[in-house]
Short mmCIF file of C-alpha atoms in Angstrom, two decimals:
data_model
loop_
_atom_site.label_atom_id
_atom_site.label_comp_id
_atom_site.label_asym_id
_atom_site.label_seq_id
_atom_site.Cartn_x
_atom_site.Cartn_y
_atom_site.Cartn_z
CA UNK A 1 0.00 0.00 0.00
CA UNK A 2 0.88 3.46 -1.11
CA UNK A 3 1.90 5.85 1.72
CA UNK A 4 1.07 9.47 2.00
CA UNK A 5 3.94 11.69 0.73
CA UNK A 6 4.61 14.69 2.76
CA UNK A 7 4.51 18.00 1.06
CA UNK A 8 6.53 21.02 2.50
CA UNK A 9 4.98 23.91 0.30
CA UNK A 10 3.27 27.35 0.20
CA UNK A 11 1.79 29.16 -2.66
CA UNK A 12 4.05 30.36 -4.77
CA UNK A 13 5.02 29.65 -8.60
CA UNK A 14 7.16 26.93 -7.80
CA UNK A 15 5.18 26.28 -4.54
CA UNK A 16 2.33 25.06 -6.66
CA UNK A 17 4.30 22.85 -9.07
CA UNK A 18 4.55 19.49 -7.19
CA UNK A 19 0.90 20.01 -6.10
CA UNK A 20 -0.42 20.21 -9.49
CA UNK A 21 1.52 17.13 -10.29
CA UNK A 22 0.61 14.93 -7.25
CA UNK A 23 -2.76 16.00 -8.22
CA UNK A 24 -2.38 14.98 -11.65
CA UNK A 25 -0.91 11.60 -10.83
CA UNK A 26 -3.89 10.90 -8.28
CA UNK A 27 -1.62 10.05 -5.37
CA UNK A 28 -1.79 10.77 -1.72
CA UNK A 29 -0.35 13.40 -0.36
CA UNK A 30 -0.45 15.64 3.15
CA UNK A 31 0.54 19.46 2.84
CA UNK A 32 2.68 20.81 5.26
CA UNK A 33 2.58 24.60 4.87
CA UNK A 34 5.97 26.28 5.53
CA UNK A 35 4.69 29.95 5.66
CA UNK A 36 7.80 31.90 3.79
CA UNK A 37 6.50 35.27 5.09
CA UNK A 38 7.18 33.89 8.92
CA UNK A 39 10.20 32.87 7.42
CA UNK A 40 9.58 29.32 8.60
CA UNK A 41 11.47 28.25 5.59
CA UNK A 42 15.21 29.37 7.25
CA UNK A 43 14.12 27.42 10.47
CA UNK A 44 16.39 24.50 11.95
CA UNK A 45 14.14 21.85 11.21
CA UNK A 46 13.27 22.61 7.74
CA UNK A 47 17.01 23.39 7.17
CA UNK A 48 17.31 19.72 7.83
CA UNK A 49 15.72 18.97 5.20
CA UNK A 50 17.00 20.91 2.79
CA UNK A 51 19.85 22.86 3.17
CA UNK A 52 18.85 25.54 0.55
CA UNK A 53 16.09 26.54 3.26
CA UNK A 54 13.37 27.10 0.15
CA UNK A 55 10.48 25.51 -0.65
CA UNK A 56 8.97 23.30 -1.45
CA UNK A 57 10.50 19.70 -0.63
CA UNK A 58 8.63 16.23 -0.49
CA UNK A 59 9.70 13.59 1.86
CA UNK A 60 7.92 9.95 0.22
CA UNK A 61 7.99 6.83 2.93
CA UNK A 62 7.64 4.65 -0.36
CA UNK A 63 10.87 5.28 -1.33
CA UNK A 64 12.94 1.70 -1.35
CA UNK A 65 15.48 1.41 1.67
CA UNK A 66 14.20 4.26 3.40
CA UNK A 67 12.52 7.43 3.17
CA UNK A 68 13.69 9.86 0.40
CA UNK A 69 13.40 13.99 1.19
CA UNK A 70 14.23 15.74 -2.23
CA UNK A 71 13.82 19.55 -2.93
CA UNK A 72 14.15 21.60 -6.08
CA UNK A 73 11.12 21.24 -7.98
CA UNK A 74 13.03 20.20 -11.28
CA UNK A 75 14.28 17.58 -9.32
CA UNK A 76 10.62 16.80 -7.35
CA UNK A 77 9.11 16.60 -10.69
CA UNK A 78 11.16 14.04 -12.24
CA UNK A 79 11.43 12.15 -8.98
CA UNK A 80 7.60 11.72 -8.99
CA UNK A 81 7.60 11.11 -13.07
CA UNK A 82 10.01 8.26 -12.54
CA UNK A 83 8.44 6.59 -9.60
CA UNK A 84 4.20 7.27 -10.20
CA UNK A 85 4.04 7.66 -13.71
CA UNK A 86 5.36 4.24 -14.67
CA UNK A 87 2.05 4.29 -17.60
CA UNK A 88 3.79 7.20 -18.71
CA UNK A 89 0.77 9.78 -18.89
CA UNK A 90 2.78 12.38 -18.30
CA UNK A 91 6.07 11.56 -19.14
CA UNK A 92 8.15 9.13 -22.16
CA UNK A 93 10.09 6.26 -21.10
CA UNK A 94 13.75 6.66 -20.02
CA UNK A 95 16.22 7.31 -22.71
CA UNK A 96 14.16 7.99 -25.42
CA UNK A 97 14.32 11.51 -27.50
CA UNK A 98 11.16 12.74 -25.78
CA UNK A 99 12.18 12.03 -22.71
CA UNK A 100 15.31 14.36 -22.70
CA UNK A 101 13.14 16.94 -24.51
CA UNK A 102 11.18 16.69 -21.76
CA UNK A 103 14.52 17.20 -19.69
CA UNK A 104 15.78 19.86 -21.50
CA UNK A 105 12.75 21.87 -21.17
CA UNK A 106 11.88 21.24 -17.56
CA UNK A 107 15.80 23.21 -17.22
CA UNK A 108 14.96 25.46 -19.35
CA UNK A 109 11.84 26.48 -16.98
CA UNK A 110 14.33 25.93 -13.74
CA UNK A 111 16.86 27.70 -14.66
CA UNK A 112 15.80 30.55 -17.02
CA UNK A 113 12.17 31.03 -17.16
CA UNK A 114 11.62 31.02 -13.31
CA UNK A 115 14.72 33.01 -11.82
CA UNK A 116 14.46 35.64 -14.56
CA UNK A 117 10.38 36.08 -13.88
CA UNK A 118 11.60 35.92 -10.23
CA UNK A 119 13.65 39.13 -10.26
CA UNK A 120 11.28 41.21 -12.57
CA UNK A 121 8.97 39.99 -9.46
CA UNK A 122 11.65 41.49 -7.20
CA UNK A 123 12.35 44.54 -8.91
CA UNK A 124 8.89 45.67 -9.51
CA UNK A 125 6.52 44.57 -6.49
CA UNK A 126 9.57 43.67 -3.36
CA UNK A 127 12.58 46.12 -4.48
CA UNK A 128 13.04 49.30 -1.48
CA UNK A 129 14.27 51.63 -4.02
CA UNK A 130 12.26 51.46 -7.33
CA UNK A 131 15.05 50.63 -10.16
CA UNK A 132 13.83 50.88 -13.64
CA UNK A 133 16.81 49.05 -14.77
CA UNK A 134 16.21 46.04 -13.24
CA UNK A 135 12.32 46.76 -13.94
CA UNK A 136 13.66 46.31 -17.99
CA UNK A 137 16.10 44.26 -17.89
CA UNK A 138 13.97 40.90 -16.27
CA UNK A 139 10.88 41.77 -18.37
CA UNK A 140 12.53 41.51 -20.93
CA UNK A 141 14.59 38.75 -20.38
CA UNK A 142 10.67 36.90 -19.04
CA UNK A 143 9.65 38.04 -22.36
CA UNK A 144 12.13 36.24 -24.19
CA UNK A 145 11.72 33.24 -22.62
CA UNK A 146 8.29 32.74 -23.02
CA UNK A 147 9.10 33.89 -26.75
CA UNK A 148 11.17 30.81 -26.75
CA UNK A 149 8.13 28.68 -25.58
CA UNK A 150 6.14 30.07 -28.17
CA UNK A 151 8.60 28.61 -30.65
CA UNK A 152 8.91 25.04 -28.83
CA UNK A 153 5.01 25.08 -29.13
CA UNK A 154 5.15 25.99 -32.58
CA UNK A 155 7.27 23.70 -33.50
CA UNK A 156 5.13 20.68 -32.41
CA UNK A 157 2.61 21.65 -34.89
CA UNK A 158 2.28 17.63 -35.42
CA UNK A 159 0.21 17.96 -32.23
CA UNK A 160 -1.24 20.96 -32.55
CA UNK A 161 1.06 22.87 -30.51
CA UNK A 162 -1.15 21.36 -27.61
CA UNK A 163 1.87 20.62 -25.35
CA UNK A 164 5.55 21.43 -25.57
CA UNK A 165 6.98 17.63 -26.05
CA UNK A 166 5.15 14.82 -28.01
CA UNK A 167 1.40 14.29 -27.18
CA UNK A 168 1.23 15.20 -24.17
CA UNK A 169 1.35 17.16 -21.15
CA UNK A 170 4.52 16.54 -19.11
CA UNK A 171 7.01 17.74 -16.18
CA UNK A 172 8.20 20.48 -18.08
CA UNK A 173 4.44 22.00 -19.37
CA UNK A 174 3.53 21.65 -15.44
CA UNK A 175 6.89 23.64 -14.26
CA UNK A 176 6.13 26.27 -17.05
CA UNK A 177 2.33 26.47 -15.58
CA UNK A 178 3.68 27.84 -12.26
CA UNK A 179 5.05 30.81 -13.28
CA UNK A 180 2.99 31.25 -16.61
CA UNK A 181 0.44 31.49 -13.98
CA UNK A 182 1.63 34.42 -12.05
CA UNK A 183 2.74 36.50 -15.76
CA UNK A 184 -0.90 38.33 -14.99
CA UNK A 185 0.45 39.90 -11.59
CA UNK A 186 3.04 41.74 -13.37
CA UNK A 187 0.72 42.96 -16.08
CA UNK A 188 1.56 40.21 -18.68
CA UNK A 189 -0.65 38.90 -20.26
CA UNK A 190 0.31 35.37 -21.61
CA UNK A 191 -2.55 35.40 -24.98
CA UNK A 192 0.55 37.87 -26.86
CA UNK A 193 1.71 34.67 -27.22
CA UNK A 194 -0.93 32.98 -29.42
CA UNK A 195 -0.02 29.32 -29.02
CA UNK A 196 0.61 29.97 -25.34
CA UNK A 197 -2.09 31.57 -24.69
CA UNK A 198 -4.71 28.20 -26.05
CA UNK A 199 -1.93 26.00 -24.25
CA UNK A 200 -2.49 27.75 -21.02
CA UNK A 201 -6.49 28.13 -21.10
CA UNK A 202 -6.08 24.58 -22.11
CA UNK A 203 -4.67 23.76 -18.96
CA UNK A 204 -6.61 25.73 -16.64
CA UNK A 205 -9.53 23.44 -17.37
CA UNK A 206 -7.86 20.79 -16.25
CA UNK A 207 -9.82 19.62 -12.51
CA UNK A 208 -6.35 18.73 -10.87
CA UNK A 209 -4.36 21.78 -11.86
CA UNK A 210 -7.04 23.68 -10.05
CA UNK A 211 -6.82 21.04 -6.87
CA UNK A 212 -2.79 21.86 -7.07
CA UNK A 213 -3.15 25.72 -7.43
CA UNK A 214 -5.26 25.58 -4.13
CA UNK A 215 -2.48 23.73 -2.34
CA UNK A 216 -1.23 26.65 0.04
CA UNK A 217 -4.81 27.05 1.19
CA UNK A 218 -4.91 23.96 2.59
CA UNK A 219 -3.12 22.58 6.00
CA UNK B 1 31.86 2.09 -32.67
CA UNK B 2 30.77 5.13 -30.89
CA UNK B 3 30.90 8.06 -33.58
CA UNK B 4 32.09 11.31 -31.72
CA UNK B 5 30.07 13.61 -30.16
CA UNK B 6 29.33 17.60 -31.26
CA UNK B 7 29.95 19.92 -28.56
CA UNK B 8 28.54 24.03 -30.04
CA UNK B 9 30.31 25.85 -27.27
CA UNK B 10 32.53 28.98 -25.76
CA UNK B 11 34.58 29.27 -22.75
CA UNK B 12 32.03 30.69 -20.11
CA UNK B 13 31.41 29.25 -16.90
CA UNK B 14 28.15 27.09 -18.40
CA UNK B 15 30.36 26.58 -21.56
CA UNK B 16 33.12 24.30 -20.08
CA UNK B 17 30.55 22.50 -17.93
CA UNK B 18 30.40 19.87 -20.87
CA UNK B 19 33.73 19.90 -22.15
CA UNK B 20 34.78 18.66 -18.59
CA UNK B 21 32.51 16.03 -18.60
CA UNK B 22 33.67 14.57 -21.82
CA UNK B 23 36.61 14.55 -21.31
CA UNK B 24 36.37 12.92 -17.89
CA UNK B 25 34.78 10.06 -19.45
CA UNK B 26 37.15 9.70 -22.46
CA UNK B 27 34.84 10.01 -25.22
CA UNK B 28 35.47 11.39 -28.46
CA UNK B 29 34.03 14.52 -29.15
CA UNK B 30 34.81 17.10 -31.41
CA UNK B 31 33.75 21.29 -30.70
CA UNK B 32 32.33 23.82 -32.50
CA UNK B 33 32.90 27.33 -30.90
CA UNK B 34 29.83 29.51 -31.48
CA UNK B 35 30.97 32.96 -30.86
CA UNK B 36 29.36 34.63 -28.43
CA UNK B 37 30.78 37.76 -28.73
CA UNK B 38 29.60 37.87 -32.12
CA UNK B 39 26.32 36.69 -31.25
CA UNK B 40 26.73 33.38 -33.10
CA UNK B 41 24.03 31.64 -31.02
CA UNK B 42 21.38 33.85 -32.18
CA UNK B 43 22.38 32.49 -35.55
CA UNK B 44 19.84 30.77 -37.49
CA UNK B 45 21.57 27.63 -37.96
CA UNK B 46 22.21 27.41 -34.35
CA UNK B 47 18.60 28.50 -33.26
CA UNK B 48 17.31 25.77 -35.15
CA UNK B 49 19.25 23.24 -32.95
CA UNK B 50 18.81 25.57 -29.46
CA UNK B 51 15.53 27.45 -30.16
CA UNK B 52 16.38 29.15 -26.71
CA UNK B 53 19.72 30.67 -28.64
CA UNK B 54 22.13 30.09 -26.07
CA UNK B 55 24.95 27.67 -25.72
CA UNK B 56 25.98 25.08 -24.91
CA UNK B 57 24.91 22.16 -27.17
CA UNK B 58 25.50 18.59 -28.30
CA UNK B 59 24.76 16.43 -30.89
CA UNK B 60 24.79 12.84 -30.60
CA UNK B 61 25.38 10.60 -33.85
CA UNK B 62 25.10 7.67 -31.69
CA UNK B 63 21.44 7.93 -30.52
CA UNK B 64 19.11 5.34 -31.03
CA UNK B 65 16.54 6.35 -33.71
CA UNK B 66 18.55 9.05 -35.01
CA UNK B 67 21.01 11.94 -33.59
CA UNK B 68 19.78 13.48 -30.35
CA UNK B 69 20.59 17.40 -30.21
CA UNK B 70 19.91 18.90 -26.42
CA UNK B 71 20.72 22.01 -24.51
CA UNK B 72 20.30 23.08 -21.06
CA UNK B 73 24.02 21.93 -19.39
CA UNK B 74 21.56 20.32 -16.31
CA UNK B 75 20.33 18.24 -19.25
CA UNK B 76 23.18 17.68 -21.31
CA UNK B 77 25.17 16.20 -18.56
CA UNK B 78 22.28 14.09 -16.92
CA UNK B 79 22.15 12.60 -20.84
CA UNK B 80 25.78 12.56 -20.93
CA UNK B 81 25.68 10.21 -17.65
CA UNK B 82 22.67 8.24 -18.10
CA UNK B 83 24.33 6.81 -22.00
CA UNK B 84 28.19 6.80 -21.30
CA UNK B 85 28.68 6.48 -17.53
CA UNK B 86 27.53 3.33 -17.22
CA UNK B 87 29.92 2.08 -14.79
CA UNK B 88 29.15 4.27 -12.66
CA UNK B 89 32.41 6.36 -12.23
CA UNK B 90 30.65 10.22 -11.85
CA UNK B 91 27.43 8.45 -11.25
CA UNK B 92 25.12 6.68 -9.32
CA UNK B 93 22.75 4.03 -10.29
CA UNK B 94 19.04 5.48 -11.58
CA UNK B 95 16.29 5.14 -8.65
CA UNK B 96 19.15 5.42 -5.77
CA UNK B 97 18.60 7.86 -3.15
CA UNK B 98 22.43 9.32 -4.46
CA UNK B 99 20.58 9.15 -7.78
CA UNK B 100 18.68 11.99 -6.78
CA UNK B 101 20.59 13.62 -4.28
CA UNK B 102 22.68 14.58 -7.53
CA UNK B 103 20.21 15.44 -9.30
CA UNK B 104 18.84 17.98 -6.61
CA UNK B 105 21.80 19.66 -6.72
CA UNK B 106 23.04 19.50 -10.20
CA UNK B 107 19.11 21.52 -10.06
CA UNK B 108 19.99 23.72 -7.45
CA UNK B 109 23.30 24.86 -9.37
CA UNK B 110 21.41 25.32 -12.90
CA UNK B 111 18.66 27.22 -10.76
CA UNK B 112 20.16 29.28 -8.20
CA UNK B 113 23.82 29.42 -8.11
CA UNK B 114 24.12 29.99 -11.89
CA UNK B 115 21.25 32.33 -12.26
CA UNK B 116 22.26 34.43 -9.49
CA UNK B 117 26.39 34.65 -10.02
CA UNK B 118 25.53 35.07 -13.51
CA UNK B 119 23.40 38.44 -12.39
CA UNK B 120 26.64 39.46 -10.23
CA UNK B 121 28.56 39.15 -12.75
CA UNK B 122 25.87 41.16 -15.21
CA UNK B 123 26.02 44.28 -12.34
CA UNK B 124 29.99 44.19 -11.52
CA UNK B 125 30.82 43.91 -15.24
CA UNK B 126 28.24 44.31 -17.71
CA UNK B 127 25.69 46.31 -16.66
CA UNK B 128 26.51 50.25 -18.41
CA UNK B 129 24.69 51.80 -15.33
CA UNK B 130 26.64 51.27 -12.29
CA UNK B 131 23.93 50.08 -9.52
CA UNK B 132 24.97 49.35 -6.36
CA UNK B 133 21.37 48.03 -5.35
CA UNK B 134 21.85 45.07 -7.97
CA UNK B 135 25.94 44.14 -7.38
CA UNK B 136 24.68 43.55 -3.55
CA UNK B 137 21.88 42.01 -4.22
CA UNK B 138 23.45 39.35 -6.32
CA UNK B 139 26.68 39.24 -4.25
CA UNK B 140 24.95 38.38 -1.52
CA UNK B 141 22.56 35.72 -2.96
CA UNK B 142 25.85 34.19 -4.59
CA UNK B 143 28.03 33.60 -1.20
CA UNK B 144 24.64 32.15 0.39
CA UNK B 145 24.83 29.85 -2.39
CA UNK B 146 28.55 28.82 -1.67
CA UNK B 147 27.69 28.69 1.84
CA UNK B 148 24.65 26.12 1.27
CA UNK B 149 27.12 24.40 -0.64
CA UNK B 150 29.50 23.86 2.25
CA UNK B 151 27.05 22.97 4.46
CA UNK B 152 25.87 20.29 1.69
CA UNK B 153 30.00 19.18 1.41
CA UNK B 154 29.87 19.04 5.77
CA UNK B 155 26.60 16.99 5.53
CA UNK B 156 28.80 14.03 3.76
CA UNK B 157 32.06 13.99 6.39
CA UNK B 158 31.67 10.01 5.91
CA UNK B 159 33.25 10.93 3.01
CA UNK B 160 35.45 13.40 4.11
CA UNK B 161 33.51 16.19 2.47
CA UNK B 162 35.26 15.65 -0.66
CA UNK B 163 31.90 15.42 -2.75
CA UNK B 164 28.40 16.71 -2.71
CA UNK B 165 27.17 13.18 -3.22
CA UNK B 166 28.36 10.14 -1.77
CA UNK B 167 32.08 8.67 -2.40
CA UNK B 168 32.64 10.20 -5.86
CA UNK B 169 32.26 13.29 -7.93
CA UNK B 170 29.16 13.94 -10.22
CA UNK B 171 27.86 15.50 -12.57
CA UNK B 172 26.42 18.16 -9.74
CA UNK B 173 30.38 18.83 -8.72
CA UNK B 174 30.84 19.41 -12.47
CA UNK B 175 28.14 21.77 -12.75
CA UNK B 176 28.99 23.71 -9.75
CA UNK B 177 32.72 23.69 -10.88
CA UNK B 178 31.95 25.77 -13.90
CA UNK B 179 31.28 28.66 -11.96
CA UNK B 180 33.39 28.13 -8.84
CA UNK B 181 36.34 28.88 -11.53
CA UNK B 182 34.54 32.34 -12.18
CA UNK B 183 34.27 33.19 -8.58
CA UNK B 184 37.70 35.19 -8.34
CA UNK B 185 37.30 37.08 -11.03
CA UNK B 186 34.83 38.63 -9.29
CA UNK B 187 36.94 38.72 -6.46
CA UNK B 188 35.46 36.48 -4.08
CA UNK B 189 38.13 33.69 -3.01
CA UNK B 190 36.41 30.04 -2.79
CA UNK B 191 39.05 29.31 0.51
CA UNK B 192 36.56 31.49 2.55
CA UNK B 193 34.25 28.00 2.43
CA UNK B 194 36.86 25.61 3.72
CA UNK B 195 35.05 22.88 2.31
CA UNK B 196 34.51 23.87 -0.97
CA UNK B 197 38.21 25.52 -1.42
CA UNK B 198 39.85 22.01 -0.30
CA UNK B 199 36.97 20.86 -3.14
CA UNK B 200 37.60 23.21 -5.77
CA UNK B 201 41.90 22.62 -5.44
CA UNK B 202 40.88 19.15 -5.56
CA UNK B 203 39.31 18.85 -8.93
CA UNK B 204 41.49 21.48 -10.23
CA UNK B 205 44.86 19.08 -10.27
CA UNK B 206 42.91 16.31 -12.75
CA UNK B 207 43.89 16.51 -15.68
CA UNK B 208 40.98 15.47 -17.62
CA UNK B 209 39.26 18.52 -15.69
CA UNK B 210 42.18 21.12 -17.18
CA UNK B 211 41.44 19.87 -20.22
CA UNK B 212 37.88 20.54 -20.31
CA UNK B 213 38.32 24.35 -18.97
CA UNK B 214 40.78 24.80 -22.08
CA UNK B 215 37.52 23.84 -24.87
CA UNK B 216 37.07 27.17 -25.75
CA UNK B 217 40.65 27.38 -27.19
CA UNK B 218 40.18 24.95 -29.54
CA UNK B 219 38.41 24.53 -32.71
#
């Protein structure tokens, strides 16, 4: 029998990520809300857990010879993709070509699309001093990215430019929904991006994205 | 017979992530230096193989079904691992807790310590405006990172801290070893972590690791 993972989030773009996926996947989970603006996230026992002191984390008591705790939500995601999706719904086997698009995207969303959209976050809504610099610089770096996207979408016109590898949705679509999802809070609105725009609405729809947007809500 | 690989690179701290790799496993690869200061990877002929336009790149004649071309170094080098490290040197066995242990942090150097030394190095350097708000910002966020590190490296004293994961290095002390060579020319000295600077002098005197930084001189 399956055991309850253990969810260390709180609402934010990458907060929401492993929630939509658990959703997605229908597995149990419990939600342990680490409330970043108490800071909780920088406290010893959390730090235990991950050393980066961010959310969110997962600790799974499936995990063969003992429990696994694994943070960064590139990381999460494929964990979860390996272990639960073993019909492959939303993933491709290991070592084929759509698997390390998959890969390669998922990155792309880690380590471009989300710290970039973080700092134009920072500079225009959390900065003391208001910088139009920085204002510029990370919209238009977050504007390039999801130009980028818009081009990985187009150029699975095979399947309609429904999802960004193959047939369909995966790890890296779900990291990308995180963030796409907070574009609107900084005035930006995803539909300049035609193909984007459909993929997003598309995904909104969805039942268990909704269930893992609500995640932080819950306790 | 394995056919060699295509490395589309330039020496940067992302750029030589790669080369070190390959040339710690001993396979045959040949480079292609796309110019960044020339903007070669905005090229059309590289765009088409990197629609994000950045480097680095590889192409792999020996793919099953047909050459595999992937970006993202996080990618790259899990690919790299997964195909030609099958013993296991600079890698752990998929589905093992040290599995994943890499892979969170070869994730949380592609996410956070890249990202955020790269923007350091975009204020100090780059940036025409000199603004002091952004060079602390990202200094600080960068020597967090370092520390997290070291406490990561004093998490594994079984091993005598020599690696982030376990009793060998990995593709997450590659990654992070990229930019821990860029770190003094921004004039912060990796010895300030003892950890990491007995880590960094440590990988520094192989060979195969010289080699790699050196890829950009070639052609």
């Amino acid at each position: 029998m399956i055991k309850p993972i253990t969810l260390y989030t709180f609402g934010t773009p990458n907060g929401v990520k492993p929630s939509i996926f658990l959703e997605l996947l229908g597995i149990a989970y419990k939600t342990v809300v680490v409330d970043i603006s108490k800071n909780d996230q920088k406290s010893d026992w959390y730090v235990k857990l991950n050393p980066n002191g961010r959310i969110p984390a997962i600790t799974d008591p499936n995990f063969e010879g003992g429990e696994l705790t694994i943070s960064q939500t590139g990381a999460i995601l494929q964990y979860l993709a390996d272990k639960y999706d073993t019909a492959h719904k939303f993933s491709y086997p290991a070592g084929t070509k759509e698997y390390y698009k998959t890969l390669e995207y998922l990155i792309f969303q880690v380590a471009e699309n989300g710290p970039m959209q973080g700092q134009m976050g920072h500079f225009k809504f959390f900065a003391k001093e208001k910088i139009e610099y920085g204002i510029n610089r990370y919209e238009a770096e977050t504007k390039r990215i999801y130009g980028v996207y818009e081009d990985i979408l187009s150029r699975n016109s095979a399947n309609d430019s429904k999802y960004l590898v193959g047939d369909r949705y995966t790890i890296a679509d779900i990291a990308l929904l995180g963030w796409a999802n907070a574009l609107s809070r900084a005035d930006i609105d995803i539909h300049q991006w035609p193909l984007l725009g459909k993929w997003y609405d598309a995904l909104r729809k969805l039942p268990a994205v909704e269930r893992g947007f609500e995640v932080a809500a819950r306790n």
